[in-house]
Short mmCIF file of C-alpha atoms and ligand atoms in Angstrom, two decimals:
data_model
loop_
_atom_site.label_atom_id
_atom_site.label_comp_id
_atom_site.label_asym_id
_atom_site.label_seq_id
_atom_site.Cartn_x
_atom_site.Cartn_y
_atom_site.Cartn_z
CA UNK A 1 10.97 -10.32 23.06
CA UNK A 2 9.25 -9.05 20.00
CA UNK A 3 11.58 -8.53 16.93
CA UNK A 4 12.46 -5.03 15.98
CA UNK A 5 13.26 -6.01 12.27
CA UNK A 6 11.25 -8.25 10.02
CA UNK A 7 10.54 -8.82 6.50
CA UNK A 8 7.21 -8.01 4.67
CA UNK A 9 6.17 -9.39 1.39
CA UNK A 10 3.19 -8.05 -0.46
CA UNK A 11 1.53 -10.11 -3.26
CA UNK A 12 -0.53 -8.30 -5.79
CA UNK A 13 -2.22 -8.87 -9.16
CA UNK A 14 0.81 -7.39 -11.06
CA UNK A 15 3.98 -7.54 -8.62
CA UNK A 16 5.11 -9.23 -5.67
CA UNK A 17 7.36 -6.91 -3.61
CA UNK A 18 9.11 -7.20 -0.50
CA UNK A 19 11.76 -5.37 2.11
CA UNK A 20 13.15 -5.60 5.50
CA UNK A 21 11.34 -3.31 7.80
CA UNK A 22 12.39 -1.38 10.94
CA UNK A 23 9.50 -1.97 13.25
CA UNK A 24 10.43 0.80 15.59
CA UNK A 25 10.40 3.52 12.83
CA UNK A 26 8.46 1.96 10.09
CA UNK A 27 11.29 2.60 7.75
CA UNK A 28 12.33 0.17 4.91
CA UNK A 29 16.06 -0.88 5.79
CA UNK A 30 16.71 -2.34 2.47
CA UNK A 31 15.56 -1.42 -1.08
CA UNK A 32 12.23 -2.62 -2.08
CA UNK A 33 12.56 -5.80 -4.45
CA UNK A 34 9.87 -6.32 -6.91
CA UNK A 35 8.96 -9.19 -9.12
CA UNK A 36 6.25 -9.64 -11.57
CA UNK A 37 3.37 -11.82 -10.57
CA UNK A 38 3.38 -14.89 -12.59
CA UNK A 39 0.74 -15.09 -15.42
CA UNK A 40 -2.36 -16.84 -14.13
CA UNK A 41 -1.70 -16.15 -10.70
CA UNK A 42 -1.57 -19.89 -9.65
CA UNK A 43 -0.72 -20.80 -6.01
CA UNK A 44 2.59 -22.80 -6.75
CA UNK A 45 3.69 -20.26 -9.02
CA UNK A 46 3.31 -17.56 -6.89
CA UNK A 47 5.09 -19.41 -4.04
CA UNK A 48 8.08 -19.96 -6.28
CA UNK A 49 8.44 -16.30 -7.11
CA UNK A 50 7.97 -15.41 -3.39
CA UNK A 51 10.96 -17.77 -2.76
CA UNK A 52 13.10 -16.15 -5.27
CA UNK A 53 12.34 -12.75 -3.88
CA UNK A 54 12.69 -13.69 -0.25
CA UNK A 55 16.24 -15.11 -1.12
CA UNK A 56 17.08 -11.66 -2.34
CA UNK A 57 15.57 -9.57 0.44
CA UNK A 58 16.96 -11.76 3.22
CA UNK A 59 20.46 -12.09 2.03
CA UNK A 60 22.70 -11.11 4.87
CA UNK A 61 20.07 -10.16 7.32
CA UNK A 62 19.86 -13.51 9.34
CA UNK A 63 16.54 -15.03 10.57
CA UNK A 64 13.92 -12.69 10.79
CA UNK A 65 10.31 -12.98 10.99
CA UNK A 66 8.33 -13.05 7.76
CA UNK A 67 4.80 -11.62 6.88
CA UNK A 68 2.95 -12.11 3.72
CA UNK A 69 0.06 -10.25 2.65
CA UNK A 70 -2.51 -11.09 -0.15
CA UNK A 71 -5.58 -9.91 -1.96
CA UNK A 72 -8.17 -12.35 -0.36
CA UNK A 73 -10.02 -13.08 2.84
CA UNK A 74 -7.59 -14.88 4.96
CA UNK A 75 -9.22 -17.15 7.82
CA UNK A 76 -6.81 -19.33 10.08
CA UNK A 77 -4.25 -19.37 7.35
CA UNK A 78 -6.58 -20.15 4.50
CA UNK A 79 -7.52 -17.98 1.59
CA UNK A 80 -11.24 -17.91 1.18
CA UNK A 81 -11.98 -15.53 -1.68
CA UNK A 82 -10.43 -14.64 -5.13
CA UNK A 83 -11.64 -11.39 -6.46
CA UNK A 84 -8.78 -10.32 -8.69
CA UNK A 85 -6.66 -13.68 -8.48
CA UNK A 86 -6.86 -17.37 -9.83
CA UNK A 87 -9.93 -18.98 -8.15
CA UNK A 88 -7.59 -21.96 -7.31
CA UNK A 89 -7.03 -19.64 -4.06
CA UNK A 90 -10.47 -20.28 -2.69
CA UNK A 91 -10.28 -22.72 0.29
CA UNK A 92 -6.53 -23.12 0.15
CA UNK A 93 -4.35 -23.64 3.12
CA UNK A 94 -2.14 -20.81 2.01
CA UNK A 95 -0.14 -20.21 5.08
CA UNK A 96 0.89 -23.71 5.04
CA UNK A 97 1.69 -23.86 1.49
CA UNK A 98 4.07 -20.81 1.75
CA UNK A 99 5.55 -22.15 4.91
CA UNK A 100 6.55 -25.43 3.04
CA UNK A 101 7.63 -23.63 0.03
CA UNK A 102 9.73 -21.11 1.71
CA UNK A 103 10.93 -23.57 4.50
CA UNK A 104 10.14 -21.19 7.28
CA UNK A 105 7.13 -20.01 9.51
CA UNK A 106 5.26 -17.08 8.18
CA UNK A 107 2.31 -14.90 9.03
CA UNK A 108 -0.27 -14.66 6.24
CA UNK A 109 -2.90 -11.80 6.09
CA UNK A 110 -5.17 -9.83 3.91
CA UNK A 111 -3.44 -7.00 2.07
CA UNK A 112 -5.56 -4.12 3.05
CA UNK A 113 -5.73 -5.35 6.74
CA UNK A 114 -1.81 -5.23 6.42
CA UNK A 115 -1.94 -1.59 5.20
CA UNK A 116 -4.29 -0.69 7.98
CA UNK A 117 -2.17 -2.21 10.64
CA UNK A 118 0.69 -0.36 9.15
CA UNK A 119 -1.07 3.15 9.26
CA UNK A 120 -2.06 2.44 12.71
CA UNK A 121 1.54 1.51 13.81
CA UNK A 122 3.31 4.00 11.73
CA UNK A 123 1.25 6.50 9.77
CA UNK A 124 -2.01 8.24 9.28
CA UNK A 125 -3.97 6.16 12.00
CA UNK A 126 -1.44 6.16 14.74
CA UNK A 127 -2.88 7.38 18.03
CA UNK A 128 -6.23 8.11 16.39
CA UNK A 129 -9.13 6.93 18.79
CA UNK A 130 -12.37 5.73 17.54
CA UNK A 131 -13.49 4.21 14.20
CA UNK A 132 -10.91 4.42 11.28
CA UNK A 133 -11.90 3.04 7.84
CA UNK A 134 -8.75 2.58 5.44
CA UNK A 135 -9.65 1.82 2.07
CA UNK A 136 -7.05 0.99 -0.71
CA UNK A 137 -7.77 2.19 -4.13
CA UNK A 138 -5.88 -0.16 -6.77
CA UNK A 139 -7.00 -2.93 -8.98
CA UNK A 140 -9.73 -3.66 -6.44
CA UNK A 141 -10.84 -1.86 -3.20
CA UNK A 142 -9.27 -3.21 -0.10
CA UNK A 143 -10.64 -2.18 3.37
CA UNK A 144 -9.30 -2.14 7.02
CA UNK A 145 -11.50 -1.35 10.01
CA UNK A 146 -9.84 -0.11 13.04
CA UNK A 147 -11.36 0.67 16.40
CA UNK A 148 -8.92 2.45 18.90
CA UNK A 149 -6.14 0.97 16.77
CA UNK A 150 -7.66 -2.48 17.09
CA UNK A 151 -8.10 -4.22 13.63
CA UNK A 152 -11.41 -5.96 12.76
CA UNK A 153 -10.00 -8.40 9.83
CA UNK A 154 -11.44 -9.16 6.41
CA UNK A 155 -14.04 -6.46 6.12
CA UNK A 156 -13.90 -6.56 2.31
CA UNK A 157 -16.01 -3.45 2.04
CA UNK A 158 -14.79 -3.05 -1.69
CA UNK A 159 -17.41 -5.55 -2.58
CA UNK A 160 -20.39 -3.61 -1.03
CA UNK A 161 -23.17 -3.70 -3.53
CA UNK A 162 -24.23 -0.28 -4.55
CA UNK A 163 -26.86 0.25 -7.44
CA UNK A 164 -26.74 -3.26 -8.20
CA UNK A 165 -22.89 -3.33 -8.81
CA UNK A 166 -19.98 -4.76 -6.69
CA UNK A 167 -18.71 -1.31 -6.11
CA UNK A 168 -14.77 -2.09 -6.64
CA UNK A 169 -15.70 -2.52 -10.44
CA UNK A 170 -16.94 1.04 -10.38
CA UNK A 171 -14.87 3.01 -8.02
CA UNK A 172 -11.44 1.13 -7.68
CA UNK A 173 -8.36 2.98 -9.54
CA UNK A 174 -8.61 0.22 -12.23
CA UNK A 175 -12.18 1.46 -12.91
CA UNK A 176 -11.01 4.99 -13.51
CA UNK A 177 -8.32 3.72 -15.89
CA UNK A 178 -10.49 1.24 -17.77
CA UNK A 179 -13.28 3.88 -18.15
CA UNK A 180 -11.00 6.62 -18.97
CA UNK A 181 -12.77 8.84 -16.33
CA UNK A 182 -11.71 12.37 -15.42
CA UNK A 183 -10.86 13.01 -11.85
CA UNK A 184 -14.28 14.91 -11.40
CA UNK A 185 -16.13 11.72 -12.88
CA UNK A 186 -14.31 9.34 -10.84
CA UNK A 187 -14.77 11.52 -7.79
CA UNK A 188 -18.55 11.18 -8.31
CA UNK A 189 -18.30 7.43 -7.95
CA UNK A 190 -16.21 7.84 -5.05
CA UNK A 191 -18.66 10.15 -3.33
CA UNK A 192 -21.32 7.46 -3.67
CA UNK A 193 -19.09 4.85 -2.24
CA UNK A 194 -17.76 6.93 0.73
CA UNK A 195 -21.26 8.14 1.49
CA UNK A 196 -22.54 4.63 1.68
CA UNK A 197 -19.67 3.82 4.15
CA UNK A 198 -20.42 6.80 6.22
CA UNK A 199 -23.97 5.95 6.45
CA UNK A 200 -23.00 2.19 7.62
CA UNK A 201 -20.05 3.01 9.97
CA UNK A 202 -20.29 6.46 11.04
CA UNK A 203 -16.35 6.53 11.10
CA UNK A 204 -14.14 9.22 12.72
CA UNK A 205 -11.60 9.13 10.11
CA UNK A 206 -11.23 7.94 6.28
CA UNK A 207 -7.71 6.93 5.03
CA UNK A 208 -7.15 6.47 1.46
CA UNK A 209 -4.34 4.28 0.30
CA UNK A 210 -2.95 2.62 -2.90
CA UNK A 211 -0.67 4.23 -5.44
CA UNK A 212 -3.22 6.78 -6.61
CA UNK A 213 -3.40 8.47 -3.08
CA UNK A 214 -0.10 10.07 -4.20
CA UNK A 215 -2.44 12.25 -6.18
CA UNK A 216 -4.71 12.97 -3.51
CA UNK A 217 -5.10 16.69 -4.20
CA UNK A 218 -6.92 15.67 -7.54
CA UNK A 219 -9.77 13.93 -5.86
CA UNK A 220 -10.19 14.10 -2.10
CA UNK A 221 -11.02 17.61 -2.26
CA UNK A 222 -13.93 17.01 -4.63
CA UNK A 223 -15.60 14.87 -1.97
CA UNK A 224 -18.12 16.24 0.25
CA UNK A 225 -18.30 14.07 3.30
CA UNK A 226 -19.16 14.58 7.17
CA UNK A 227 -15.89 12.59 7.97
CA UNK A 228 -12.55 13.78 7.52
CA UNK A 229 -10.82 12.00 4.67
CA UNK A 230 -6.96 12.01 4.29
CA UNK A 231 -4.22 10.22 2.33
CA UNK A 232 -2.28 7.18 3.67
CA UNK A 233 1.22 7.97 4.70
CA UNK A 234 2.66 4.61 3.44
CA UNK A 235 0.81 4.18 0.16
CA UNK A 236 2.40 1.47 -1.80
CA UNK A 237 4.66 0.30 1.12
CA UNK A 238 1.94 -0.17 3.66
CA UNK A 239 1.33 -3.75 2.95
CA UNK A 240 5.09 -4.41 3.31
CA UNK A 241 5.15 -2.72 6.75
CA UNK A 242 2.11 -4.21 7.98
CA UNK A 243 2.85 -7.63 7.02
CA UNK A 244 6.28 -7.40 8.67
CA UNK A 245 4.87 -5.81 12.10
CA UNK A 246 2.11 -8.68 12.16
CA UNK A 247 4.81 -11.31 11.49
CA UNK A 248 6.79 -9.90 14.67
CA UNK A 249 3.69 -9.67 16.76
CA UNK A 250 2.53 -13.24 15.94
CA UNK A 251 5.64 -15.37 15.31
CA UNK A 252 4.58 -18.60 13.57
C1 BGC B 301 -10.14 -8.43 -2.45
C2 BGC B 301 -9.62 -7.94 -1.15
C3 BGC B 301 -8.50 -7.01 -1.29
C4 BGC B 301 -8.74 -5.96 -2.23
C5 BGC B 301 -7.35 -5.04 -2.49
C6 BGC B 301 -10.46 -7.03 -3.27
O1 BGC B 301 -10.75 -7.42 -4.63
O2 BGC B 301 -11.42 -9.00 -2.35
O3 BGC B 301 -9.34 -9.21 -0.31
O4 BGC B 301 -7.93 -6.48 0.01
O5 BGC B 301 -9.18 -6.35 -3.40
O6 BGC B 301 -6.42 -5.69 -2.96
#
């Protein structure tokens, strides 16, 4: 039987967050616990912080499936890239390292894929037929490609080359902050990005996640696209929800 509660942990460049998730409703059953990501982002340090976080989150809830999401390509439990994290993650048997450090089986997945899965289960992509492309606008740009609710993992569309740039360096929310862009000037970059995605994928729906999607009224109406573009429902909790739901679906 598939578990109806699980723990999701979302590892990011600045923070590691986790909570217990109700997998029927997609609600958080505990407060979201957040610890700062250790400086340098080295694997062993991150495992240690995750262990401390898990011991807080799992207090009194018994044995639950645990899912962990991370900002890298994840293939067969190995992290295969490192865009905004320590290069020590490249080629690392990350799932096994976490299982050893935490002392339990986990499910390990890319952070944007976890967010896309969460929106398909509990959010803006639920019941949506056809091709849905979720992008998270944060430090980098994450992507999740769904067709009829089925995830195609590791699409990494934040790294599309446009005008000679790895485009997350131009259009992520961090680029808006770094270059002190107005909403209009940031939207011009997003226009180029989403037009390119539209050309390549002819999606039925774009979903925009990440913390900045809370302010969607400031930039989504400025975009001129053929495809409907809407904010994610779960924003910063989507990684936690998706990692938990995937852990229950694929027990270690
Ligand atoms: C990484 C992706 C990740 C995204 C969002 C990108 O830089 O390559 O794996 O999903 O950032 O965190």
